[in-house]
């Protein structure tokens, strides 16, 4: 009889303990709502974020599709009750902004990444931080410089007038490293093919340039323009051509010689750092800012580089992918 | 079993034996060299062993737990977290198993006010443990900017995301060699960073011999110039 009486006490104690643990867990769980499209790059970034944050943070993932509406995001937001929202790509950032307006919530901070010009996008979103997806020229050029046998001083870049702020910022960063970006501005309203052709001819006519940095801009980069302008204009130009898309560095294309792309896993770990800073500050953004991506994946077109410029063979071990 | 029937089994056994007795070695050491390059170099010099070099801390720690190796090669602070592995060989630099900690920055760093410094560091432990690790080295708890690769430290300075970066003395030249910025180095008074150690679960005689047979180039990939028993 004593045993029967004691048993409920033990069970009760365990249940109370479990309930207390659960309540404690709820109160201390750090919910992060991740708005992102489907795709390997985004999965990698989320993985990096998740593995860096560890078990003290609980990530709720909401996949953005073509059919997603702001009401869907609002519903997911209410369900997750996040301390912070991470938005990956411009569409997700847009949903974050709209959902916050709809919810009348200006308190929940946001972290934006993996979109085009995150810096420009976040200007209109308060209480948010982000990481640009575009790799700054200085990062690219430091990596290129470390594998080349000859110095790099002046680097050409062709850009649209509307991207002048990007050029100016990159030129500033480059100065620290004794690198000079020499820009050719093309008006937004001209025919991209003609504008690019004129600028490229000016670039190749100069004898004091050491490399060409090709900005990821669809205005200048499509199959037709690559075939009709980039390839013929750069044929015989014996300097590195740096691109930001892996498909443009494949040796058989004979276009890019060196590509530098974002390391999406590391981008996730960098975003985790921002989340932890927001957590440390009491779930608020101390200072609205957009950081530059720190980590990159380097791809080298070995035959192309050997043909134009040579290579320090002992430095190949620092390159992530060497294409032959 | 007649001899003819036994031959296939003997052949299988002959080929299976080296694998069955191969020591499984997991390596994690963030350096400028890519993990696949380090793995190829180590594997070539450590035949008979199965070397896997990890580029990501999370992959290393989860694999050590899920598919435990016989030996781990990792910075001391990380190796110490795996109690089942006992250190049998310490990496040395200039005769010591640890090296001087150095700050690299673009502006002078006040080492007596480290708590107010944004400090970049390569993550060799999880964030909470990194706080303790760095505090042990610099004597204060700065605001950490943790990166995954050694090469990612320099961008922290370029973009002003960190006031200084913390490295071991042996890494200073490599980092400064990549940059043409006016970088300053400041020694951390009394600050030491433990080098790579080799730790095993059992008899590691074979691996120890193989590690001692590494050339200067391979040892450099692990941030050491000698081994200390």
Coordinates of C-alpha atoms in Angstrom, one line a residue, chain A residues 155-304:
Chain A
X155 CA 42.5 47.2 -62.5
X156 CA 39.9 48.1 -65.1
X157 CA 36.1 47.9 -64.4
X158 CA 33.2 48.8 -66.6
X159 CA 30.0 49.7 -64.8
X160 CA 26.6 51.2 -65.3
X161 CA 26.1 54.8 -64.2
X162 CA 23.5 53.7 -61.7
X163 CA 26.1 51.5 -60.0
X164 CA 28.5 54.3 -59.5
X165 CA 28.2 54.1 -55.7
X166 CA 29.3 50.5 -55.9
X167 CA 32.4 51.5 -57.9
X168 CA 33.3 54.3 -55.6
X169 CA 33.0 52.1 -52.5
X170 CA 35.1 49.4 -54.1
X171 CA 37.7 51.9 -55.3
X172 CA 38.0 53.1 -51.7
X173 CA 38.6 49.6 -50.3
X174 CA 41.1 48.9 -53.0
X175 CA 43.2 52.0 -52.0
X176 CA 44.1 50.4 -48.7
X177 CA 45.8 47.6 -50.6
X178 CA 47.6 49.8 -53.1
X179 CA 45.2 48.8 -55.8
X180 CA 43.7 51.3 -58.1
X181 CA 40.3 50.7 -59.7
X182 CA 40.1 52.4 -63.1
X183 CA 36.5 52.8 -64.0
X184 CA 34.6 53.2 -67.3
X185 CA 31.1 54.4 -66.8
X186 CA 28.4 53.4 -69.2
X187 CA 25.1 55.3 -69.2
X188 CA 22.1 53.2 -68.3
X189 CA 20.1 54.4 -71.3
X190 CA 22.6 53.4 -74.0
X191 CA 22.6 50.1 -75.8
X192 CA 24.6 47.8 -73.5
X193 CA 26.3 46.2 -76.4
X194 CA 27.6 49.4 -77.9
X195 CA 28.4 50.9 -74.5
X196 CA 30.4 47.9 -73.5
X197 CA 32.2 47.6 -76.8
X198 CA 33.3 51.2 -76.6
X199 CA 34.5 50.8 -73.0
X200 CA 36.2 47.5 -73.6
X201 CA 38.1 48.9 -76.6
X202 CA 39.3 51.7 -74.4
X203 CA 40.4 49.2 -71.8
X204 CA 42.4 47.1 -74.2
X205 CA 44.0 50.1 -75.8
X206 CA 45.5 51.1 -72.4
X207 CA 48.9 49.6 -71.7
X208 CA 49.0 50.4 -67.9
X209 CA 46.3 48.1 -66.8
X210 CA 47.0 44.8 -65.0
X211 CA 43.6 43.1 -64.9
X212 CA 39.9 43.5 -65.7
X213 CA 37.2 43.0 -63.0
X214 CA 33.9 42.0 -64.5
X215 CA 31.0 43.0 -62.3
X216 CA 28.0 40.6 -62.1
X217 CA 25.5 42.7 -63.9
X218 CA 22.9 41.2 -66.3
X219 CA 23.0 44.5 -68.2
X220 CA 26.4 43.5 -69.6
X221 CA 26.4 39.7 -69.1
X222 CA 24.2 37.6 -71.3
X223 CA 25.1 35.0 -73.8
X224 CA 24.7 37.3 -76.8
X225 CA 26.9 40.1 -75.4
X226 CA 29.5 37.6 -74.2
X227 CA 29.7 36.1 -77.6
X228 CA 29.5 39.3 -79.6
X229 CA 31.4 41.7 -77.4
X230 CA 33.4 40.3 -74.5
X231 CA 35.0 37.4 -76.3
X232 CA 36.1 39.2 -79.4
X233 CA 37.2 42.4 -77.6
X234 CA 39.3 40.5 -75.1
X235 CA 40.8 38.0 -77.5
X236 CA 44.6 38.5 -77.3
X237 CA 44.4 40.7 -74.1
X238 CA 47.1 39.3 -72.0
X239 CA 45.8 40.1 -68.5
X240 CA 43.6 38.3 -66.0
X241 CA 39.9 38.7 -66.4
X242 CA 38.1 38.3 -63.1
X243 CA 34.5 37.1 -63.0
X244 CA 32.0 36.4 -60.4
X245 CA 30.2 33.4 -61.9
X246 CA 31.8 30.0 -62.2
X247 CA 30.3 29.3 -65.6
X248 CA 32.3 32.2 -67.0
X249 CA 35.7 30.8 -65.9
X250 CA 35.5 27.4 -67.6
X251 CA 38.6 27.1 -69.8
X252 CA 36.8 26.2 -73.0
X253 CA 34.9 29.5 -72.9
X254 CA 38.2 31.5 -73.0
X255 CA 36.7 34.3 -71.0
X256 CA 37.3 34.5 -67.3
X257 CA 40.6 33.4 -65.8
X258 CA 39.8 33.8 -62.2
X259 CA 36.5 33.6 -60.4
X260 CA 35.6 34.5 -56.9
X261 CA 32.2 33.5 -55.5
X262 CA 30.6 33.8 -52.1
X263 CA 31.2 30.9 -49.7
X264 CA 27.6 30.3 -48.7
X265 CA 28.3 28.1 -45.7
X266 CA 30.7 30.8 -44.3
X267 CA 28.1 33.5 -45.2
X268 CA 25.7 31.6 -42.9
X269 CA 28.3 31.6 -40.1
X270 CA 28.8 35.3 -40.6
X271 CA 25.1 35.8 -40.4
X272 CA 25.1 33.7 -37.2
X273 CA 27.6 36.2 -35.8
X274 CA 25.1 39.1 -36.5
X275 CA 22.3 37.1 -34.8
X276 CA 24.4 36.6 -31.8
X277 CA 25.2 40.3 -31.7
X278 CA 21.5 41.0 -31.8
X279 CA 20.9 38.5 -29.0
X280 CA 23.7 40.1 -26.9
X281 CA 22.1 43.5 -27.4
X282 CA 18.8 42.2 -26.0
X283 CA 17.2 41.3 -29.4
X284 CA 17.6 44.6 -31.0
X285 CA 19.9 46.1 -33.6
X286 CA 22.4 48.4 -32.0
X287 CA 23.6 49.8 -35.2
X288 CA 22.0 49.3 -38.6
X289 CA 24.8 48.1 -40.9
X290 CA 25.5 46.0 -43.9
X291 CA 28.7 44.0 -43.7
X292 CA 30.8 42.8 -46.6
X293 CA 31.0 39.1 -47.2
X294 CA 34.2 37.8 -45.7
X295 CA 34.7 34.3 -47.2
X296 CA 35.0 33.3 -50.8
X297 CA 35.4 30.3 -53.0
X298 CA 38.2 30.8 -55.6
X299 CA 38.2 29.1 -59.0
X300 CA 41.1 29.3 -61.4
X301 CA 41.1 28.7 -65.1
X302 CA 44.6 27.2 -65.2
X303 CA 45.2 27.1 -69.0
X304 CA 43.8 30.6 -69.4

